Amino acid sequence: MSEDEELPDLVGGSTRSSNSTAVSGGGDQNYVSPSPDQVLENVIENVLYFLTSRHDRNAASLVCKSWYHAEALTRSELFIGNCYSVSPCRVTNRFKLIKAIAIKGKPRFSDFSLLPPDWGAHFAPWLRAMAVSYRALEKVYLKRMCVSDEDLAIAAHSFPILKELVLVCCEGFGTDGLAIVARECRHIRVLELVDSDITDDEVDWISCFPDDVTCLESLIFDCVESPINFEALERLVARSPSLKKLRLNSYISIRQLYCLMIRAPQLTHLGTGSFSTLEIVAQGEQEPDYISAFAACKSLICLSGFKDINPEYLSAIYPVCGNLTSLNLSYANISAEQLKPVICQCHKLQTFWALDSVSDEGLQAVSAACKDLRELRVFPVEALEDAEGPVSEVGLLAISEGCRKLQSILYFCQRMTNAAVVAMSKNCPDLVVFRLCIMGRHRPDHVTGEPMDEGFGAIVKNCKKLTRLAVSGLLTDRAFNYIGQYGKLLRTLSVAFAGNTDLGLKYLLEGCPKLLKLEIRDSPFGDSALFAGLHHYYNMRFMWLSSCKVTRHGCEEVARQLPGLVVEVIALNEEDKETNEYVDTMYLYRSLDRPRADAPRMMVRPPLIVGKALYKYKAGLPLAGLKISRSPCGSMYLSS
């Protein structure tokens, strides 16, 4: 599911009439145009049933009123990019036959404690509306939502044919709720708990699945930080012949992994759990033949986990390396020497995640072996601002030279050069996502001492398909001028510690017509730059500004001029709420409905202005010092 999909049009189609009754001018004078009902039937039969893209369906709904209503009647899948952008009642009143729904809640910065803990994004209001209107719902996908055990219980009883439940970066529920889902959702095929915060209620939820053969196809619980009843899990896997995806938590040892693999050789995606021996092994006891267990999984193409890896066991995965298209070692603190015997066999690899412990030497090995690589992410083991760091421009240059099909990269390092970034822009012109995070504030090209303007300028000039960009290092307004001039397809942009003046943000807002999501922190942009985007904010999903030079008056003015926006102001320290010249954080997003009713209890006082809303909070979590926070959803963020 794309991060950048548009919100479905929920306001209405064109007011153009579709009720003409005759054709004037030449042709058969006796011809009578079809009735509106006939037109509607033709549209449904010949057009709408063949439209699967949300963008195409949104466009179709704007043709006329008949198409607007017909599109609503034929839509079965719905995506809500911001749970506060539209009310649940508006959705259920328009769309009657939804079978799959995806809802996103909190902004990404909630992963880094930059929002009050009770900010909102509760699933309950949506669930109340859906439980009445969507009894035939089959798929639910939630991201960064607050979901309670009671919500899960209501969902299990309200959606009797629920087949897929995916909770990504969610919170508020525990193993009690999981037990209800396992027991009551008899048709469940996909249960995926990804990077969610799950309370240990000391409930054996794995044992609650039905005792007969299940239809499970995917079971992911690697984020569950509590012990699992392994015997129950083993029995569940054995009676799930359709199981293809299984990702285990860190309480599963490599010996237990062996037992599961023997029972499920049909797996295509496997999260290994700890990948070390957690049990006490008697002296002289022979270990299982892990190599044969992996060799038996001939369909395995995706491997992850390695939560507490013992590198001595890495040789066990050799038999499947040649077939892997995805390998995630982002929890495995291994060296280049330990990586090389594995990666040299991964010739089909398209996705690779790793820690920077593999060093430039390890990335050079990746470059030599993985010619079909499409996505690379390199995370830091330790984020030290003043350290040399094990990866640098050397590794980036090697990847660009050897992996020319690369489409997406997230790269953390302590030092970089313009030359290496320019080389990547030329060697990998198909890049869609480029996120370079140079740890430390205002780091220049470490060879020439120049700003990193030319490097990022080359990326937006030469990578014509680029839709997502994250910039860092020492950057002047020139870099933002390049982005505004050439980044015409950019949809998501993240900026930290960059820019000289308000001109930088003006270049972005005036030059990037497709920009949907803009995240900026610790940059000098003020009210003048904020006002430069008044023409574009209605087209954006959100804009986040923190530790910039935007004033409360500026936020008030935006809310006054654009009543279709919600403007939230967050104060980090209550004592500064009235004295600070600049707001700590501004979160701006579009909405079709009135301001939300579940504003946090931490609201300091009633908002001063009209418009959609202006909220002001204290976050209670002041930031001090420079650090790297690991995002639960597989990314990282530089915070101060």
XYZ file of C-alpha atoms in Angstrom:
640
model
C 0.000 0.000 0.000
C 1.532 3.216 -1.103
C 2.282 5.897 1.464
C 1.191 8.519 -1.028
C -2.267 7.336 -2.107
C -4.844 10.102 -2.158
C -7.858 10.185 0.120
C -10.963 9.103 -1.803
C -13.193 11.962 -2.902
C -15.947 12.068 -0.305
C -17.461 15.458 -1.070
C -19.269 14.848 -4.303
C -18.916 14.772 -8.033
C -19.521 17.447 -10.602
C -22.867 19.229 -10.556
C -23.096 18.837 -14.299
C -26.464 17.359 -15.238
C -26.724 13.914 -16.836
C -30.466 14.118 -17.531
C -30.525 15.292 -21.178
C -33.256 13.528 -23.118
C -32.567 14.120 -26.821
C -29.791 14.716 -29.233
C -29.988 18.002 -31.171
C -28.402 18.677 -34.526
C -27.595 16.057 -37.148
C -28.144 12.332 -37.018
C -31.292 10.348 -36.394
C -33.961 12.841 -35.300
C -35.905 10.003 -33.654
C -33.014 9.009 -31.452
C -33.677 9.362 -27.727
C -30.763 9.356 -25.364
C -30.725 6.625 -22.730
C -32.244 7.301 -19.349
C -30.036 8.072 -16.372
C -30.601 4.538 -15.067
C -29.358 3.073 -18.353
C -26.308 5.347 -18.320
C -25.570 4.291 -14.761
C -25.879 0.625 -15.654
C -23.543 1.051 -18.633
C -20.982 2.880 -16.520
C -21.014 0.174 -13.873
C -20.851 -2.649 -16.369
C -18.276 -1.229 -18.772
C -16.078 1.124 -16.766
C -16.060 1.031 -12.994
C -15.705 -2.702 -12.515
C -12.393 -2.499 -14.360
C -10.960 0.361 -12.292
C -8.762 -0.905 -9.478
C -6.567 2.141 -8.818
C -7.844 4.530 -6.153
C -6.619 7.462 -8.230
C -8.647 6.289 -11.222
C -11.742 5.743 -9.119
C -11.430 9.158 -7.516
C -11.207 10.719 -10.978
C -14.237 8.753 -12.181
C -16.308 9.950 -9.232
C -15.817 13.557 -10.385
C -17.272 13.101 -13.874
C -20.884 13.729 -12.866
C -23.395 12.904 -10.158
C -24.332 9.561 -11.695
C -20.719 8.449 -11.831
C -20.192 9.735 -8.315
C -22.958 7.521 -6.976
C -22.065 4.573 -9.187
C -18.448 4.669 -8.095
C -19.512 4.578 -4.451
C -21.768 1.585 -5.082
C -19.004 -0.417 -6.740
C -16.066 0.370 -4.463
C -15.089 -2.547 -2.232
C -11.754 -1.298 -0.884
C -11.174 1.964 0.957
C -8.012 3.753 2.092
C -8.071 6.590 4.650
C -4.666 8.264 4.889
C -5.567 10.253 8.025
C -8.285 9.114 10.406
C -9.165 12.770 11.126
C -9.451 13.837 7.502
C -13.028 12.577 7.266
C -15.641 11.362 9.737
C -16.580 7.677 9.904
C -20.239 8.531 9.311
C -19.448 10.367 6.078
C -17.560 7.297 4.863
C -20.235 4.750 5.750
C -23.013 6.936 4.355
C -21.352 7.067 0.971
C -19.694 3.662 0.621
C -22.078 0.801 1.360
C -20.301 -2.318 0.097
C -16.807 -2.059 1.554
C -15.011 -5.366 2.143
C -11.498 -4.056 2.885
C -10.490 -0.903 4.737
C -7.115 0.640 5.597
C -6.863 3.514 8.092
C -3.825 5.485 9.207
C -3.784 7.444 12.445
C -0.955 9.344 14.097
C 1.710 11.110 12.058
C 5.058 9.367 11.701
C 6.645 11.489 14.423
C 4.660 9.637 17.068
C 7.302 6.921 16.644
C 9.802 9.294 18.243
C 7.788 10.550 21.237
C 7.113 13.882 19.550
C 3.367 13.746 20.243
C 1.482 13.759 23.566
C 0.795 10.174 24.662
C -2.990 10.723 24.487
C -2.950 12.593 21.181
C -5.732 10.448 19.747
C -6.147 8.291 16.619
C -8.596 5.954 18.369
C -10.072 3.113 16.353
C -13.266 3.032 18.440
C -15.240 5.743 16.505
C -14.450 4.040 13.227
C -15.318 0.650 14.617
C -18.719 1.819 15.853
C -19.641 3.029 12.381
C -18.157 0.032 10.582
C -19.799 -2.522 12.883
C -23.226 -1.333 11.731
C -22.517 -0.715 8.046
C -19.835 -3.230 7.057
C -20.906 -6.586 8.419
C -19.310 -8.279 5.403
C -15.897 -6.713 6.062
C -13.053 -9.109 5.272
C -9.871 -7.066 5.665
C -8.784 -4.466 8.227
C -5.427 -2.670 8.060
C -4.579 -0.134 10.766
C -1.403 1.907 11.147
C -0.462 4.053 14.163
C -3.917 3.701 15.683
C -4.953 3.233 19.316
C -6.728 -0.105 19.442
C -8.099 -1.524 22.697
C -8.857 -5.118 23.652
C -12.531 -4.129 23.615
C -12.118 -2.896 20.031
C -10.710 -6.256 19.007
C -13.575 -8.046 20.734
C -16.187 -5.893 18.971
C -14.428 -6.395 15.631
C -14.330 -10.166 16.126
C -18.085 -10.267 16.788
C -19.135 -7.618 14.260
C -17.251 -8.978 11.246
C -18.109 -12.694 11.130
C -16.142 -13.360 7.940
C -13.056 -11.307 8.838
C -10.113 -12.843 6.985
C -7.263 -10.366 7.422
C -6.225 -8.224 10.384
C -3.019 -6.194 10.099
C -1.935 -3.886 12.921
C 1.161 -1.810 12.162
C 2.709 0.449 14.830
C -0.506 0.265 16.844
C -0.903 0.389 20.620
C -3.441 0.017 23.408
C -4.158 -3.705 23.189
C -2.617 -6.818 24.678
C -2.578 -10.574 24.558
C -6.157 -10.585 25.937
C -7.343 -8.988 22.727
C -5.256 -11.326 20.598
C -6.855 -14.295 22.355
C -10.314 -13.023 21.413
C -9.296 -12.629 17.769
C -7.739 -16.104 17.673
C -10.813 -17.687 19.273
C -13.631 -15.809 17.536
C -12.340 -15.074 14.018
C -12.853 -18.526 12.572
C -12.070 -17.451 9.000
C -8.864 -15.568 9.781
C -6.180 -16.093 7.146
C -3.833 -13.227 7.901
C -2.923 -12.017 11.403
C 0.020 -9.626 11.243
C 1.282 -7.676 14.252
C 4.037 -5.414 12.946
C 6.053 -3.133 15.231
C 3.076 -2.720 17.565
C 3.222 -2.147 21.319
C 1.426 -5.143 22.826
C 0.771 -5.539 26.550
C 1.581 -8.870 28.158
C -1.639 -9.891 29.929
C -0.158 -13.335 30.668
C -2.724 -14.914 28.368
C -1.833 -17.900 26.193
C -3.329 -16.445 23.026
C -1.674 -18.927 20.670
C -3.688 -21.756 22.277
C -6.948 -19.968 21.430
C -6.872 -20.778 17.715
C -9.359 -23.493 16.654
C -8.274 -27.085 17.262
C -9.148 -28.207 13.740
C -7.331 -27.374 10.520
C -6.951 -23.611 10.112
C -6.893 -21.464 6.986
C -3.948 -19.371 8.257
C -1.738 -18.070 5.468
C 0.265 -15.448 7.390
C 1.103 -15.228 11.104
C 3.430 -12.406 12.150
C 4.094 -11.672 15.830
C 7.771 -10.728 15.995
C 6.893 -7.566 17.973
C 5.219 -9.468 20.831
C 7.600 -8.995 23.751
C 6.400 -11.891 25.871
C 6.958 -15.678 25.909
C 4.894 -17.859 23.602
C 3.456 -21.306 24.338
C 5.727 -23.120 21.941
C 3.903 -26.452 22.067
C 0.676 -24.682 21.079
C 2.505 -22.801 18.320
C 3.991 -26.013 16.980
C 0.562 -27.650 16.862
C -0.910 -24.561 15.184
C 1.753 -24.574 12.477
C 1.258 -28.295 11.911
C -2.492 -27.875 11.289
C -2.074 -24.845 9.018
C -1.178 -26.349 5.629
C -1.696 -23.026 3.835
C 0.761 -21.118 6.056
C 3.228 -19.211 3.872
C 4.419 -16.385 6.132
C 5.642 -16.886 9.688
C 7.596 -14.303 11.680
C 8.578 -15.296 15.210
C 9.485 -13.211 18.239
C 12.759 -13.185 20.148
C 11.553 -15.824 22.610
C 11.786 -18.518 19.929
C 15.191 -20.221 19.893
C 16.912 -21.696 16.876
C 16.112 -25.202 18.165
C 12.421 -24.336 18.259
C 12.743 -22.724 14.838
C 14.073 -26.043 13.549
C 10.965 -27.876 14.816
C 8.649 -25.376 13.132
C 10.501 -25.516 9.816
C 10.288 -29.293 9.739
C 6.511 -28.997 10.096
C 6.136 -26.159 7.543
C 8.512 -26.676 4.608
C 6.038 -24.737 2.410
C 6.985 -21.379 3.980
C 7.915 -18.548 1.616
C 8.544 -15.833 4.272
C 10.261 -16.598 7.568
C 11.212 -14.443 10.556
C 13.670 -16.552 12.495
C 13.160 -15.265 16.031
C 16.324 -15.068 18.117
C 18.516 -17.288 15.898
C 20.469 -18.388 18.939
C 20.194 -21.144 21.516
C 18.136 -19.937 24.455
C 17.873 -23.323 26.192
C 20.456 -24.891 28.430
C 22.181 -27.532 26.283
C 23.597 -30.583 28.016
C 27.263 -31.235 27.397
C 27.762 -33.528 24.471
C 24.174 -33.163 23.242
C 24.027 -33.110 19.467
C 22.399 -30.089 17.856
C 19.690 -30.457 15.190
C 20.681 -30.365 11.547
C 19.693 -26.765 10.850
C 21.151 -26.841 7.351
C 18.836 -29.686 6.302
C 15.821 -27.840 7.734
C 16.553 -24.782 5.599
C 17.355 -26.947 2.598
C 13.898 -28.504 2.864
C 12.235 -25.069 2.563
C 12.631 -24.837 -1.176
C 10.054 -22.034 -1.550
C 11.678 -19.665 0.948
C 12.311 -16.265 -0.666
C 12.145 -13.829 2.279
C 14.227 -14.115 5.453
C 14.238 -11.804 8.490
C 14.479 -11.917 12.273
C 17.935 -12.702 13.725
C 16.918 -10.816 16.881
C 19.750 -12.126 19.059
C 21.937 -13.774 16.482
C 24.752 -16.183 17.115
C 26.864 -15.705 13.956
C 28.051 -19.322 14.177
C 24.636 -20.411 12.936
C 24.653 -18.237 9.809
C 25.906 -21.126 7.708
C 22.531 -22.797 8.259
C 20.878 -20.415 5.794
C 23.337 -21.104 2.959
C 20.980 -23.568 1.192
C 18.293 -20.884 0.700
C 20.507 -17.906 -0.144
C 20.407 -18.532 -3.868
C 16.613 -18.247 -3.884
C 16.195 -15.246 -1.586
C 14.708 -12.027 -2.941
C 14.577 -10.320 0.488
C 17.026 -10.488 3.407
C 16.568 -8.374 6.540
C 19.591 -8.329 8.860
C 18.705 -5.018 10.524
C 18.826 -6.632 13.982
C 21.972 -8.682 13.328
C 25.164 -7.023 14.572
C 27.523 -8.868 12.244
C 30.780 -7.906 10.553
C 31.702 -7.795 6.893
C 33.573 -11.089 7.237
C 30.462 -12.753 8.652
C 28.248 -11.253 5.952
C 30.365 -12.138 2.928
C 29.765 -15.942 2.859
C 26.026 -15.261 2.965
C 25.697 -12.352 0.572
C 27.948 -13.820 -2.111
C 25.268 -16.478 -2.711
C 22.304 -14.064 -2.855
C 22.291 -13.376 -6.575
C 18.497 -12.922 -6.770
C 18.305 -10.501 -3.853
C 16.100 -7.451 -4.446
C 15.672 -6.135 -0.876
C 18.458 -5.953 1.716
C 18.404 -4.345 5.166
C 21.461 -4.328 7.422
C 23.241 -2.577 10.267
C 26.256 -0.428 9.522
C 28.378 -3.008 11.366
C 28.801 -4.643 7.948
C 30.935 -1.577 7.043
C 31.891 -0.308 3.609
C 33.568 -3.637 2.950
C 30.291 -5.478 3.450
C 28.473 -3.098 1.122
C 31.145 -3.688 -1.500
C 30.368 -7.413 -1.229
C 26.663 -6.624 -1.679
C 27.519 -4.570 -4.757
C 29.507 -7.425 -6.278
C 26.879 -10.120 -5.695
C 23.433 -8.482 -5.832
C 23.061 -7.057 -9.321
C 19.255 -7.159 -9.120
C 19.018 -5.188 -5.863
C 16.075 -2.754 -5.774
C 15.948 -1.638 -2.125
C 18.734 -1.047 0.424
C 18.507 0.162 4.015
C 21.520 0.641 6.262
C 20.853 1.492 9.924
C 23.382 2.569 12.564
C 24.299 0.292 15.468
C 25.213 3.412 17.421
C 24.355 6.953 16.430
C 27.367 8.989 17.466
C 27.623 12.512 16.141
C 31.386 12.814 16.454
C 32.422 9.305 15.389
C 33.982 8.159 12.136
C 31.349 5.516 11.480
C 31.810 2.212 9.655
C 29.958 3.212 6.465
C 30.633 6.244 4.292
C 30.671 7.484 0.729
C 32.809 4.450 -0.130
C 29.925 2.057 0.511
C 27.391 4.300 -1.227
C 29.602 4.602 -4.298
C 30.115 0.839 -4.440
C 26.363 0.222 -4.284
C 25.710 2.742 -7.058
C 28.285 1.112 -9.307
C 27.210 -2.482 -8.735
C 23.447 -2.231 -8.139
C 22.218 -0.117 -11.025
C 18.617 -1.309 -10.753
C 18.311 0.281 -7.310
C 14.977 2.033 -6.739
C 14.986 2.810 -3.015
C 17.712 3.579 -0.485
C 17.839 4.612 3.175
C 21.442 5.213 4.219
C 22.744 6.327 7.623
C 26.332 7.504 7.816
C 28.596 10.025 9.549
C 30.308 11.384 6.472
C 29.476 11.783 2.786
C 30.685 13.555 -0.354
C 28.869 15.298 -3.170
C 30.814 13.193 -5.658
C 29.394 9.923 -4.262
C 25.814 11.240 -4.318
C 26.231 12.595 -7.846
C 27.581 9.209 -8.939
C 24.544 7.475 -7.474
C 22.212 9.845 -9.346
C 23.897 8.895 -12.612
C 24.359 5.184 -11.964
C 20.879 4.610 -10.504
C 18.512 6.831 -12.510
C 15.502 4.656 -11.589
C 15.599 5.762 -7.946
C 12.123 6.418 -6.582
C 13.142 6.833 -2.926
C 16.389 8.481 -1.777
C 16.875 9.014 1.956
C 20.368 9.987 3.028
C 20.767 10.647 6.754
C 24.144 12.182 7.602
C 24.263 11.940 11.384
C 25.281 15.177 13.015
C 24.092 18.696 12.329
C 25.149 20.667 9.265
C 27.785 18.188 8.083
C 29.435 19.361 4.824
C 31.143 17.279 2.153
C 33.900 15.852 4.327
C 36.479 16.054 1.520
C 35.837 19.516 0.045
C 34.096 21.190 2.981
C 31.366 22.416 0.619
C 27.619 22.169 1.337
C 25.863 19.031 0.072
C 23.761 21.112 -2.336
C 25.189 19.692 -5.553
C 24.751 16.092 -4.455
C 21.064 16.419 -3.666
C 20.623 18.665 -6.689
C 21.960 15.872 -8.887
C 19.540 13.396 -7.332
C 16.468 15.459 -8.241
C 17.881 16.335 -11.678
C 18.892 12.853 -12.795
C 16.374 10.607 -11.002
C 13.256 11.474 -12.962
C 11.021 8.992 -11.082
C 11.851 10.286 -7.592
C 8.791 10.547 -5.324
C 10.346 10.458 -1.839
C 13.399 12.370 -0.619
C 15.052 12.897 2.763
C 17.874 15.446 2.950
C 20.526 16.089 5.598
C 23.981 17.537 6.044
C 24.982 21.133 5.412
C 22.453 22.506 2.903
C 21.817 26.040 1.716
C 18.809 27.513 -0.073
C 20.429 26.438 -3.332
C 19.613 22.798 -2.572
C 15.954 23.669 -2.059
C 15.971 25.663 -5.278
C 17.151 22.507 -7.079
C 14.420 20.454 -5.413
C 11.721 22.961 -6.340
C 13.017 23.222 -9.906
C 13.432 19.500 -10.649
C 11.403 17.577 -8.041
C 8.143 17.708 -9.953
C 7.071 14.185 -8.925
C 8.053 14.478 -5.259
C 5.251 13.397 -2.933
C 7.102 13.022 0.384
C 9.959 15.236 1.582
C 11.808 15.155 4.924
C 14.173 17.956 5.968
C 16.332 18.266 9.106
C 18.834 20.949 10.151
C 18.931 22.568 6.725
C 18.375 25.831 4.861
C 19.437 29.470 5.190
C 16.290 31.567 4.874
C 12.575 31.420 4.149
C 13.425 31.190 0.471
C 14.291 27.522 0.907
C 10.770 26.509 1.936
C 9.252 28.851 -0.649
C 11.161 27.037 -3.387
C 9.649 23.746 -2.221
C 6.064 24.897 -1.824
C 6.028 26.797 -5.114
C 7.982 24.264 -7.152
C 6.734 20.793 -6.122
C 3.138 20.529 -7.379
C 2.589 16.926 -6.262
C 3.944 17.295 -2.735
C 1.631 15.493 -0.296
C 3.693 15.081 2.866
C 6.266 17.551 4.142
C 8.275 16.984 7.349
C 10.679 19.690 8.534
C 12.554 20.122 11.797
C 15.256 22.387 13.189
C 15.315 24.655 10.166
C 15.125 28.473 9.945
C 11.809 28.687 8.090
C 9.299 31.209 9.460
C 5.894 32.735 8.782
C 6.812 34.186 5.394
C 7.750 30.724 4.158
C 4.610 29.237 5.723
C 2.368 31.678 3.854
C 4.038 30.749 0.559
C 2.154 27.447 0.594
C -1.371 28.779 1.071
C -2.178 27.865 -2.520
C -1.071 24.263 -2.035
C -2.031 23.127 1.482
C -5.452 21.866 0.419
C -3.684 19.453 -1.929
C -1.404 18.067 0.782
C -2.122 15.322 3.258
C -0.088 17.016 5.981
C 2.805 19.297 6.858
C 4.855 18.970 10.046
C 7.135 21.761 11.285
C 9.044 21.443 14.553
C 11.753 23.664 16.055
C 11.452 26.146 13.201
C 10.664 29.884 13.343
C 6.920 29.746 12.801
C 4.928 31.927 15.212
C 1.533 31.359 16.757
C 0.241 34.329 14.766
C 1.402 32.637 11.570
C -0.495 29.468 12.463
C -3.607 31.500 13.276
C -3.397 33.282 9.933
C -3.168 30.021 7.986
C -6.192 28.637 9.830
C -8.166 31.822 9.147
C -7.420 31.828 5.443
C -7.911 28.076 4.925
C -10.917 26.927 6.946
C -10.700 23.453 5.392
C -7.458 22.794 7.272
C -6.794 21.703 10.806
C -3.818 23.440 12.404
C -2.517 21.905 15.619
C 0.143 23.598 17.738
C 2.083 21.473 20.213
C 4.107 22.947 23.073
C 6.919 20.814 24.489
C 7.238 22.712 27.763
C 4.251 24.176 29.573
C 6.316 27.003 31.010
C 7.123 28.173 27.486
C 3.596 28.056 26.168
C 2.990 31.806 26.483
C 6.529 33.177 26.390
C 8.015 31.446 23.360
C 8.045 33.588 20.247
C 7.990 30.495 18.054
C 5.757 27.438 18.335
C 7.492 24.169 19.144
C 5.547 22.121 16.624
C 2.872 22.757 14.048
C 0.944 19.884 12.487
C -1.283 20.905 9.583
C -3.623 18.582 7.710
C -6.702 18.764 5.530
C -10.121 17.643 6.726
C -13.611 17.380 5.270
C -15.244 17.631 8.683
C -15.236 19.844 11.738
C -12.323 19.722 14.203
C -12.040 16.467 16.072
C -13.737 16.070 19.422
C -11.046 13.954 21.098
C -8.360 16.635 21.538
C -5.909 15.600 24.287
C -6.497 16.354 27.921
C -3.180 18.214 27.707
C -4.789 21.092 25.833
C -3.442 24.136 27.628
C -6.393 26.471 27.084
C -9.111 27.071 24.505
C -7.805 27.987 21.065
C -7.768 31.646 20.154
C -8.871 31.384 16.587
C -11.510 30.193 14.212
C -10.767 28.304 11.022
C -10.798 24.555 11.387
C -8.951 24.374 14.696
C -5.886 25.392 16.573
C -4.845 23.053 19.359
C -2.045 23.739 21.763
C -0.494 21.010 23.898
C 2.472 20.333 26.062
C 4.194 17.090 25.129
C 5.914 16.464 28.445
C 8.912 14.949 26.674
C 11.524 17.690 26.182
C 14.335 16.801 23.846
C 17.955 17.279 24.814
C 21.116 16.256 23.051
C 21.406 14.606 19.669
C 20.305 11.009 19.300
C 18.974 8.528 16.800
C 15.637 6.888 17.504
C 14.776 3.613 15.807
C 11.336 3.846 14.292
C 9.156 0.807 15.008
C 8.231 0.810 11.333
C 11.673 0.201 9.941
C 12.997 3.727 9.619
C 14.938 6.080 11.839
C 14.752 9.725 12.724
C 17.380 12.238 13.801
C 16.114 13.964 16.926
C 17.556 16.526 19.237
